[in-house]
Short mmCIF file of C-alpha atoms in Angstrom, two decimals:
data_model
loop_
_atom_site.label_atom_id
_atom_site.label_comp_id
_atom_site.label_asym_id
_atom_site.label_seq_id
_atom_site.Cartn_x
_atom_site.Cartn_y
_atom_site.Cartn_z
CA MET U 1 -20.37 12.20 -5.03
CA PRO U 2 -17.69 11.09 -7.49
CA ALA U 3 -18.77 8.45 -9.98
CA ASN U 4 -16.58 5.69 -8.51
CA LEU U 5 -18.18 6.16 -5.09
CA ARG U 6 -21.68 6.27 -6.55
CA THR U 7 -21.02 2.92 -8.18
CA LEU U 8 -19.55 1.49 -5.00
CA ALA U 9 -22.57 2.57 -2.97
CA GLY U 10 -25.09 1.83 -5.71
CA VAL U 11 -26.58 5.33 -5.62
CA GLY U 12 -27.15 8.25 -7.97
CA ARG U 13 -25.56 11.68 -8.00
CA GLU U 14 -27.26 12.72 -4.77
CA VAL U 15 -28.23 10.92 -1.61
CA GLU U 16 -30.54 12.33 1.05
CA LEU U 17 -29.45 11.89 4.62
CA ARG U 18 -31.20 12.49 7.91
CA VAL U 19 -28.87 14.17 10.37
CA ASP U 20 -29.88 14.50 13.99
CA GLY U 21 -28.50 17.40 16.00
CA ASN U 22 -26.06 19.94 14.62
CA VAL U 23 -25.49 19.70 10.90
CA THR U 24 -21.73 19.76 10.50
CA GLN U 25 -19.42 18.14 7.99
CA ARG U 26 -18.66 15.47 10.55
CA SER U 27 -22.30 14.68 11.26
CA VAL U 28 -23.11 14.57 7.54
CA LEU U 29 -20.18 12.26 6.81
CA ASP U 30 -21.05 10.11 9.82
CA ALA U 31 -24.61 9.81 8.52
CA LEU U 32 -23.34 9.00 5.04
CA GLU U 33 -21.09 6.23 6.31
CA ALA U 34 -23.84 4.85 8.56
CA GLU U 35 -26.28 4.68 5.66
CA TYR U 36 -23.69 3.39 3.20
CA PRO U 37 -21.06 1.45 5.16
CA MET U 38 -19.22 0.52 1.98
CA LEU U 39 -18.11 4.15 1.81
CA ARG U 40 -16.25 3.97 5.11
CA GLY U 41 -12.64 4.81 4.51
CA THR U 42 -13.21 6.14 1.00
CA VAL U 43 -14.07 9.77 1.80
CA ARG U 44 -12.20 9.93 5.09
CA ASP U 45 -9.30 7.71 6.04
CA SER U 46 -10.58 4.79 8.14
CA VAL U 47 -8.04 5.29 10.88
CA THR U 48 -7.22 9.00 10.98
CA LYS U 49 -10.72 10.16 9.88
CA LYS U 50 -8.99 12.85 7.81
CA ARG U 51 -10.34 13.91 4.41
CA ARG U 52 -8.70 12.07 1.58
CA PRO U 53 -6.33 14.53 -0.07
CA LEU U 54 -7.80 14.23 -3.57
CA LEU U 55 -11.36 14.91 -2.42
CA ARG U 56 -12.77 18.29 -1.48
CA PHE U 57 -15.95 19.36 0.24
CA TYR U 58 -18.14 22.20 -1.05
CA ALA U 59 -21.40 23.78 0.09
CA CYS U 60 -23.18 26.85 -1.28
CA GLU U 61 -20.33 27.51 -3.71
CA GLU U 62 -17.79 27.66 -0.89
CA ASP U 63 -14.88 25.32 -0.34
CA HIS U 64 -15.17 23.87 3.17
CA SER U 65 -12.37 21.36 2.77
CA GLU U 66 -10.03 23.04 5.21
CA ASP U 67 -12.72 24.02 7.74
CA SER U 68 -13.13 22.24 11.00
CA LEU U 69 -15.33 19.20 10.56
CA ASP U 70 -17.32 20.45 13.55
CA ASP U 71 -18.20 23.87 12.14
CA PRO U 72 -21.90 24.18 11.30
CA LEU U 73 -22.74 23.88 7.62
CA PRO U 74 -24.85 26.63 5.98
CA ALA U 75 -28.53 26.61 6.85
CA GLU U 76 -29.40 25.89 3.21
CA VAL U 77 -27.52 22.59 3.46
CA ALA U 78 -28.98 21.77 6.86
CA SER U 79 -32.47 22.28 5.53
CA GLY U 80 -31.82 20.25 2.42
CA ARG U 81 -32.28 23.14 -0.02
CA GLU U 82 -28.65 23.03 -1.12
CA PRO U 83 -26.41 19.97 -1.52
CA TYR U 84 -23.21 19.21 0.31
CA LEU U 85 -20.76 18.28 -2.41
CA ILE U 86 -17.98 15.67 -2.25
CA VAL U 87 -15.83 16.42 -5.28
CA GLY U 88 -12.93 14.39 -6.64
CA ALA U 89 -9.87 16.08 -8.09
CA ILE U 90 -9.97 16.04 -11.87
CA ALA U 91 -7.66 13.50 -13.51
CA GLY U 92 -6.64 14.02 -17.09
CA GLY U 93 -3.96 15.19 -19.37
CA MET G 1 -14.88 -32.01 -16.11
CA PRO G 2 -12.13 -29.89 -14.60
CA LYS G 3 -11.97 -26.23 -15.44
CA VAL G 4 -9.88 -23.24 -14.59
CA ARG G 5 -10.77 -19.80 -13.35
CA VAL G 6 -8.25 -17.00 -13.87
CA LEU G 7 -8.45 -13.93 -11.65
CA VAL G 8 -6.89 -10.89 -13.25
CA GLY G 9 -6.35 -7.58 -11.47
CA THR G 10 -5.62 -4.53 -13.61
CA HIS G 11 -5.12 -0.82 -13.20
CA LYS G 12 -8.74 -0.25 -14.16
CA GLY G 13 -10.70 -3.14 -12.75
CA ALA G 14 -10.82 -6.89 -12.32
CA PHE G 15 -11.64 -9.67 -14.74
CA VAL G 16 -12.62 -13.29 -14.20
CA MET G 17 -11.86 -15.73 -17.01
CA THR G 18 -12.99 -19.33 -17.19
CA SER G 19 -12.28 -22.24 -19.48
CA ASP G 20 -12.40 -25.99 -19.55
CA GLU G 21 -9.31 -28.18 -19.27
CA ARG G 22 -8.40 -27.57 -22.89
CA ARG G 23 -7.90 -23.88 -22.09
CA LYS G 24 -8.67 -22.79 -25.64
CA GLU G 25 -12.07 -21.12 -25.40
CA TRP G 26 -12.47 -18.50 -22.69
CA LYS G 27 -15.35 -16.69 -21.10
CA VAL G 28 -14.25 -13.28 -19.86
CA GLU G 29 -16.32 -11.44 -17.25
CA GLY G 30 -15.68 -7.91 -16.09
CA PRO G 31 -14.60 -5.33 -15.48
CA HIS G 32 -15.50 -5.62 -11.85
CA PHE G 33 -14.73 -2.47 -9.83
CA ALA G 34 -14.30 -0.51 -13.06
CA GLY G 35 -11.87 2.36 -12.86
CA TRP G 36 -10.15 1.11 -9.72
CA ASP G 37 -6.74 -0.48 -9.30
CA VAL G 38 -7.10 -4.13 -8.40
CA TYR G 39 -3.70 -5.08 -7.10
CA HIS G 40 -4.65 -8.66 -6.38
CA MET G 41 -7.42 -11.23 -6.25
CA ASN G 42 -7.06 -14.60 -4.64
CA ALA G 43 -9.20 -17.59 -3.74
CA SER G 44 -9.49 -19.82 -0.71
CA PRO G 45 -7.98 -23.23 -1.42
CA VAL G 46 -10.65 -24.86 0.75
CA ASP G 47 -13.66 -22.96 -0.63
CA PRO G 48 -12.99 -22.14 -4.29
CA ASP G 49 -15.99 -19.83 -4.52
CA ARG G 50 -14.59 -17.62 -1.77
CA LEU G 51 -12.58 -14.87 -3.42
CA TYR G 52 -10.91 -11.78 -2.04
CA ALA G 53 -10.10 -8.70 -4.11
CA ALA G 54 -7.95 -5.69 -3.24
CA GLN G 55 -9.58 -2.65 -4.83
CA SER G 56 -7.93 0.73 -4.36
CA ARG G 57 -7.58 4.15 -5.88
CA GLY G 58 -5.53 7.18 -4.97
CA TRP G 59 -8.68 9.24 -4.53
CA PHE G 60 -10.58 6.83 -2.33
CA GLY G 61 -8.14 4.56 -0.54
CA GLN G 62 -8.61 0.86 -0.02
CA VAL G 63 -11.75 -1.20 -0.49
CA VAL G 64 -11.74 -4.92 0.23
CA GLN G 65 -14.19 -7.03 -1.74
CA ARG G 66 -15.30 -10.58 -1.11
CA SER G 67 -17.20 -12.95 -3.32
CA ASP G 68 -18.88 -16.11 -2.09
CA ASP G 69 -19.98 -17.29 -5.52
CA GLY G 70 -16.79 -17.46 -7.52
CA GLY G 71 -16.77 -13.84 -8.61
CA LYS G 72 -20.34 -13.43 -9.85
CA THR G 73 -21.25 -11.01 -7.06
CA TRP G 74 -19.10 -9.06 -4.63
CA GLN G 75 -19.56 -7.52 -1.23
CA PRO G 76 -17.43 -4.72 0.25
CA MET G 77 -15.85 -5.85 3.51
CA GLY G 78 -13.80 -4.19 6.23
CA ASN G 79 -11.09 -1.81 5.15
CA GLU G 80 -9.69 -0.57 8.43
CA PHE G 81 -6.01 -1.48 8.47
CA LYS G 82 -4.73 0.00 11.70
CA TYR G 83 -1.12 -0.52 12.67
CA GLU G 84 -0.80 -2.10 16.08
CA GLY G 85 0.67 -0.12 18.96
CA LYS G 86 3.12 2.70 18.58
CA VAL G 87 3.74 3.43 14.92
CA ASN G 88 7.42 3.35 14.06
CA THR G 89 9.17 5.06 11.20
CA HIS G 90 10.95 4.00 8.05
CA LYS G 91 13.31 5.97 5.85
CA TRP G 92 11.77 8.26 3.27
CA TYR G 93 13.28 9.00 -0.13
CA ASP G 94 15.29 11.92 1.33
CA ASN G 95 16.52 9.68 4.17
CA SER G 96 14.28 11.40 6.71
CA ASP G 97 12.20 9.33 9.11
CA HIS G 98 8.67 8.76 7.88
CA PRO G 99 5.91 7.14 9.94
CA TYR G 100 4.58 3.84 8.68
CA GLU G 101 1.17 4.55 7.18
CA PHE G 102 -1.25 2.27 5.41
CA LEU G 103 -1.61 2.94 1.68
CA ARG G 104 -2.97 -0.17 -0.01
CA VAL G 105 -3.20 -3.94 -0.03
CA TRP G 106 -0.80 -5.56 -2.47
CA HIS G 107 -1.52 -9.22 -1.86
CA PHE G 108 -4.09 -11.49 -0.25
CA GLU G 109 -3.07 -14.97 0.87
CA PRO G 110 -6.01 -17.07 2.06
CA SER G 111 -5.43 -19.69 4.75
CA LEU G 112 -4.79 -23.25 3.61
CA SER G 113 -7.46 -24.57 5.99
CA ASP G 114 -10.06 -21.91 6.79
CA PRO G 115 -11.89 -19.82 4.16
CA ASP G 116 -12.54 -17.04 6.67
CA THR G 117 -8.87 -16.57 7.47
CA VAL G 118 -6.87 -14.48 5.06
CA TYR G 119 -3.60 -12.57 5.26
CA ALA G 120 -3.00 -9.21 3.63
CA GLY G 121 0.39 -7.85 2.65
CA VAL G 122 0.24 -4.08 2.55
CA GLU G 123 2.11 -0.88 1.82
CA ASP G 124 3.71 0.51 3.99
CA ALA G 125 5.22 -2.88 4.69
CA ALA G 126 3.06 -4.76 7.16
CA LEU G 127 1.13 -7.97 7.50
CA PHE G 128 -2.53 -8.10 8.50
CA LYS G 129 -4.80 -11.05 9.25
CA SER G 130 -8.54 -11.48 9.22
CA THR G 131 -10.29 -14.47 10.77
CA ASP G 132 -13.83 -13.38 9.93
CA GLY G 133 -13.77 -13.37 6.17
CA ALA G 134 -12.27 -9.87 5.82
CA LYS G 135 -14.79 -8.08 8.02
CA THR G 136 -12.08 -6.99 10.43
CA TRP G 137 -8.31 -6.88 10.23
CA GLU G 138 -5.62 -7.18 12.87
CA GLU G 139 -1.97 -6.51 12.27
CA LEU G 140 0.68 -9.12 12.99
CA PRO G 141 3.17 -6.42 13.92
CA GLY G 142 6.24 -8.60 14.34
CA ILE G 143 7.50 -8.05 10.83
CA ARG G 144 7.07 -4.25 10.89
CA THR G 145 8.51 -3.75 14.35
CA GLN G 146 11.72 -5.71 14.07
CA GLU G 147 14.86 -3.76 14.71
CA SER G 148 15.85 -3.16 11.11
CA ALA G 149 12.43 -1.82 10.04
CA SER G 150 13.39 1.76 10.86
CA SER G 151 16.08 1.54 8.17
CA TRP G 152 13.85 0.24 5.39
CA ALA G 153 13.23 2.66 2.54
CA PRO G 154 10.70 2.40 -0.27
CA GLY G 155 11.75 1.59 -3.79
CA ALA G 156 10.02 3.10 -6.78
CA GLY G 157 7.05 0.78 -6.28
CA GLY G 158 6.64 1.67 -2.64
CA LEU G 159 7.51 -0.11 0.59
CA CYS G 160 5.22 -3.03 -0.09
CA LEU G 161 4.86 -6.44 1.47
CA HIS G 162 3.95 -8.32 -1.68
CA THR G 163 4.70 -11.99 -1.10
CA ILE G 164 3.16 -14.22 1.56
CA ILE G 165 3.77 -17.97 1.44
CA LEU G 166 2.16 -20.36 3.90
CA ASP G 167 4.09 -23.56 4.51
CA PRO G 168 1.74 -26.51 3.92
CA VAL G 169 3.89 -28.86 6.00
CA LYS G 170 5.07 -26.80 8.96
CA LYS G 171 1.78 -25.13 9.78
CA ASP G 172 3.24 -22.24 11.72
CA ARG G 173 5.91 -21.37 9.17
CA MET G 174 5.40 -18.43 6.84
CA PHE G 175 7.54 -16.54 4.39
CA ALA G 176 7.15 -12.94 3.34
CA ALA G 177 8.98 -10.56 1.05
CA ILE G 178 9.16 -6.78 1.02
CA SER G 179 10.54 -4.66 -1.78
CA SER G 180 13.73 -2.88 -0.80
CA ALA G 181 13.77 -4.68 2.54
CA GLY G 182 14.22 -8.37 1.81
CA ALA G 183 12.85 -11.80 2.62
CA PHE G 184 11.66 -12.93 6.02
CA ARG G 185 10.58 -16.12 7.77
CA SER G 186 8.33 -16.74 10.72
CA GLU G 187 8.20 -20.03 12.63
CA ASP G 188 5.35 -18.99 14.92
CA ALA G 189 2.48 -18.14 12.58
CA GLY G 190 3.60 -14.61 11.97
CA LYS G 191 4.29 -13.42 15.49
CA THR G 192 8.03 -13.04 15.07
CA TRP G 193 10.15 -12.81 11.95
CA LYS G 194 13.77 -12.95 10.98
CA PRO G 195 15.47 -11.89 7.78
CA ILE G 196 16.49 -14.75 5.49
CA THR G 197 18.94 -13.01 3.23
CA LYS G 198 22.26 -14.83 3.57
CA GLY G 199 23.73 -15.31 0.13
CA LEU G 200 21.87 -12.38 -1.40
CA HIS G 201 24.18 -9.85 -3.00
CA SER G 202 22.87 -6.54 -4.32
CA GLU G 203 25.35 -4.21 -5.96
CA ILE G 204 22.84 -1.38 -5.78
CA MET G 205 23.19 -1.30 -1.97
CA PRO G 206 25.96 0.50 -0.07
CA ASP G 207 26.79 -2.83 1.56
CA PRO G 208 25.88 -5.41 -1.09
CA ASP G 209 25.75 -8.20 1.48
CA ALA G 210 23.79 -6.40 4.20
CA GLU G 211 21.15 -8.34 6.06
CA VAL G 212 18.31 -6.07 4.93
CA GLY G 213 17.70 -3.75 2.03
CA HIS G 214 17.62 -6.31 -0.78
CA CYS G 215 14.89 -5.61 -3.29
CA VAL G 216 13.11 -8.94 -3.46
CA HIS G 217 10.52 -8.96 -6.22
CA ARG G 218 8.90 -12.35 -5.77
CA ILE G 219 9.36 -15.72 -4.09
CA ALA G 220 7.82 -19.02 -5.19
CA MET G 221 7.61 -22.44 -3.57
CA HIS G 222 6.36 -25.84 -4.64
CA PRO G 223 4.05 -27.14 -1.91
CA SER G 224 5.66 -30.59 -1.91
CA ARG G 225 9.06 -29.15 -1.07
CA PRO G 226 8.67 -26.16 1.22
CA ASN G 227 12.36 -25.90 2.10
CA VAL G 228 13.14 -24.98 -1.49
CA LEU G 229 12.32 -21.42 -2.46
CA PHE G 230 12.97 -19.61 -5.71
CA MET G 231 13.42 -15.86 -5.77
CA GLN G 232 13.38 -13.22 -8.45
CA LYS G 233 15.38 -10.41 -6.92
CA HIS G 234 15.70 -6.96 -8.48
CA TRP G 235 18.70 -8.42 -10.24
CA ASP G 236 19.50 -12.12 -9.80
CA VAL G 237 17.41 -15.25 -9.74
CA MET G 238 18.11 -17.11 -6.51
CA ARG G 239 17.39 -20.43 -4.85
CA THR G 240 17.53 -21.75 -1.31
CA ASP G 241 17.34 -25.40 -0.25
CA ASN G 242 17.06 -24.71 3.46
CA ALA G 243 14.07 -22.39 3.76
CA GLY G 244 16.11 -19.27 3.32
CA ASP G 245 19.06 -19.96 5.62
CA MET G 246 21.34 -19.64 2.57
CA TRP G 247 20.60 -18.56 -0.99
CA HIS G 248 22.60 -19.17 -4.13
CA GLU G 249 22.31 -17.67 -7.56
CA ILE G 250 20.74 -19.68 -10.38
CA SER G 251 20.61 -17.01 -13.09
CA GLY G 252 22.82 -19.16 -15.32
CA ASN G 253 22.32 -18.44 -19.01
CA LEU G 254 19.40 -16.02 -18.70
CA PRO G 255 19.76 -13.06 -21.11
CA THR G 256 19.21 -10.74 -18.14
CA ASP G 257 18.42 -11.67 -14.58
CA PHE G 258 16.33 -8.62 -13.80
CA GLY G 259 12.63 -9.35 -13.59
CA PHE G 260 9.61 -9.55 -11.37
CA VAL G 261 7.77 -12.87 -11.63
CA ILE G 262 8.86 -16.37 -10.78
CA ASP G 263 6.79 -19.52 -10.43
CA VAL G 264 7.13 -23.30 -10.19
CA HIS G 265 5.49 -26.02 -12.31
CA SER G 266 2.64 -27.58 -10.36
CA HIS G 267 3.91 -31.17 -10.77
CA GLU G 268 7.65 -30.75 -11.29
CA PRO G 269 9.26 -28.99 -8.32
CA ASP G 270 12.47 -28.33 -10.24
CA THR G 271 10.78 -26.70 -13.22
CA VAL G 272 10.86 -22.96 -12.75
CA TYR G 273 9.60 -20.06 -14.86
CA VAL G 274 10.82 -16.46 -15.08
CA ILE G 275 10.30 -13.62 -17.54
CA PRO G 276 13.53 -11.64 -17.90
CA ILE G 277 13.13 -7.87 -18.14
CA LYS G 278 15.85 -5.82 -19.79
CA SER G 279 16.88 -3.74 -16.78
CA ASP G 280 15.72 -1.63 -13.89
CA SER G 281 16.07 1.38 -16.15
CA ASP G 282 14.08 -0.10 -19.03
CA HIS G 283 11.15 -1.95 -17.59
CA PHE G 284 10.38 -3.97 -20.70
CA VAL G 285 11.43 -7.27 -22.19
CA PRO G 286 14.81 -7.42 -24.01
CA ASP G 287 15.14 -7.09 -27.78
CA GLY G 288 11.44 -6.47 -28.32
CA LYS G 289 10.79 -10.19 -27.68
CA LEU G 290 8.44 -11.56 -25.06
CA ARG G 291 10.12 -14.71 -23.82
CA VAL G 292 9.34 -16.90 -20.85
CA TYR G 293 12.38 -18.80 -19.62
CA ARG G 294 12.02 -22.27 -18.17
CA SER G 295 14.53 -24.27 -16.21
CA LYS G 296 13.87 -27.97 -15.73
CA THR G 297 16.91 -28.34 -13.54
CA GLY G 298 15.97 -26.06 -10.68
CA GLY G 299 17.90 -23.17 -12.17
CA ASN G 300 21.08 -22.26 -14.04
CA GLU G 301 20.07 -23.95 -17.29
CA TRP G 302 17.28 -21.98 -18.94
CA GLU G 303 15.46 -22.36 -22.25
CA ALA G 304 13.53 -19.62 -24.00
CA LEU G 305 9.85 -20.33 -24.60
CA THR G 306 8.62 -18.24 -27.50
CA LYS G 307 6.01 -20.17 -29.48
CA GLY G 308 2.91 -18.01 -29.68
CA LEU G 309 4.51 -15.01 -27.98
CA PRO G 310 5.38 -11.79 -29.87
CA GLN G 311 9.01 -11.87 -31.03
CA LYS G 312 9.31 -8.37 -32.39
CA ASP G 313 8.26 -4.86 -31.40
CA CYS G 314 7.13 -5.96 -27.96
CA TYR G 315 7.96 -3.70 -25.02
CA VAL G 316 5.78 -4.82 -22.14
CA ASN G 317 6.59 -5.59 -18.53
CA VAL G 318 5.24 -8.40 -16.38
CA LEU G 319 4.73 -7.36 -12.77
CA ARG G 320 5.50 -9.35 -9.66
CA ASP G 321 2.09 -10.91 -8.99
CA ALA G 322 1.20 -11.47 -12.63
CA MET G 323 2.23 -15.11 -13.15
CA ALA G 324 0.46 -18.25 -11.97
CA VAL G 325 0.19 -21.96 -12.67
CA ASP G 326 -2.80 -24.29 -12.61
CA SER G 327 -2.67 -27.88 -11.39
CA LEU G 328 -4.27 -29.71 -14.29
CA ASP G 329 -2.43 -32.82 -15.50
CA SER G 330 -0.79 -30.77 -18.21
CA CYS G 331 0.36 -27.83 -16.15
CA GLY G 332 -1.01 -24.50 -17.33
CA VAL G 333 1.10 -21.37 -17.01
CA TYR G 334 -0.39 -17.88 -17.14
CA PHE G 335 0.91 -14.35 -17.10
CA GLY G 336 -0.37 -10.85 -17.72
CA THR G 337 1.47 -7.86 -19.14
CA THR G 338 1.47 -4.13 -18.68
CA GLY G 339 0.22 -4.02 -22.27
CA GLY G 340 -3.02 -5.69 -21.25
CA GLN G 341 -2.45 -9.17 -22.62
CA VAL G 342 -3.07 -12.31 -20.59
CA TYR G 343 -1.29 -15.34 -22.00
CA VAL G 344 -1.87 -19.01 -21.28
CA SER G 345 0.16 -22.09 -22.01
CA ALA G 346 -1.72 -25.35 -21.60
CA ASP G 347 1.45 -27.39 -22.15
CA ALA G 348 3.76 -26.16 -19.41
CA GLY G 349 5.17 -23.35 -21.51
CA ASP G 350 5.86 -25.09 -24.82
CA SER G 351 3.28 -22.95 -26.63
CA TRP G 352 1.28 -19.87 -25.75
CA SER G 353 -1.86 -18.06 -26.78
CA ALA G 354 -3.53 -14.88 -25.63
CA ILE G 355 -6.72 -15.17 -23.62
CA VAL G 356 -7.25 -11.42 -24.05
CA ASN G 357 -5.20 -8.77 -25.79
CA ASN G 358 -6.48 -5.40 -24.75
CA LEU G 359 -7.13 -5.17 -21.05
CA PRO G 360 -5.87 -2.31 -18.92
CA SER G 361 -2.35 -2.80 -17.62
CA VAL G 362 -2.27 -6.10 -15.72
CA LEU G 363 -1.22 -6.03 -12.07
CA SER G 364 -1.89 -9.60 -11.01
CA VAL G 365 -2.87 -13.02 -12.28
CA GLN G 366 -4.08 -15.85 -10.09
CA VAL G 367 -5.53 -19.15 -11.27
CA GLN G 368 -7.82 -21.70 -9.70
CA THR G 369 -8.13 -25.31 -10.82
CA LEU G 370 -11.73 -26.37 -10.28
CA SER G 371 -13.10 -29.90 -10.36
#
């Protein structure tokens, strides 16, 4: 997760989440927000539930940002061998 | 012994500054919410340790923070700002219709009687209310859904509702101001609103005397005299003596009447402060000199206050929520600049000193007088 969100949630670079049922982007993000309610609205808009435009979602070196939130994530992510990445757009000059 | 607590929001975090009544030595704590924009922090007048902070960032949206211990610790609260009912449209920069959508909180105004009740002025222009200490938010849609709202268009700063004033005498009366839309009054606790713009004249508008479209930057009121309001408009400093039914210009001898902040002395209702900014093209003070102007006559006659302020090579701006006054016997006046300085005057503006010099660009300054 981006540094500002790690600070907000009081966590390190990675968090481990238990996801029941199908492991999709939606179920992972739901689990993240349930475990860390202070992150609600910061990754997805509170009202529309859409991805914030300056964040992107990656898994297994693939960009899943434009995929359906209900598509299954790769088995490596579901099993916990690979991370699901929430990446902030780089800001700089 | 009385003391003051200054709440400073910046483009890269929040700072809490405390001092005793002399206001010479300061303890500065922060940054809180480092790296985030903090558009505003404000405190409950009935529970001074209850603070609200508006933390936002383009990447991550809005976070609302609450402190119950005067800013030592903070707790994220509810951040779901959902517009009520069918979402209408406003004009976009290309004159197309654009749906109202929540972007950020610009201003928190805590209730005068209940620490758990707080109002939020947001962009796109709307008013929200929480009655559970910022856990949940409900829109008061009357201001956003009035007939003219479809014609409002954002200025460069966005279509923001930035000023909320609660009338301490008429409990159900509120005032609000929206950039590029105007000033509004409610007599029923925010349910319905009407524009209060008679007397405003804005040459930048196609119809300079239109009812809406005036770019109001800030309104201030002295609590002892709620029918008298002072306004810093985009250009023009204005005054009303009848709660906004009619405004008249009080720019008088100001070197320029463009600016953002305006505030009123805590014990002298006719003593008013502004900080003239050169123009809407050059958002910095004129002539390289940082000067606060004070009128002791309720406007028109202004004196420059310069002692302790930089009088050469200064090119900062002072944004709309970045001036405040305390209520100590000798009224303190505070303001923060886009250059990261926060200045204090412990003698009602006669002399100034910097509390800090090198903060991130200051967005807001609020002050609490604590017993």
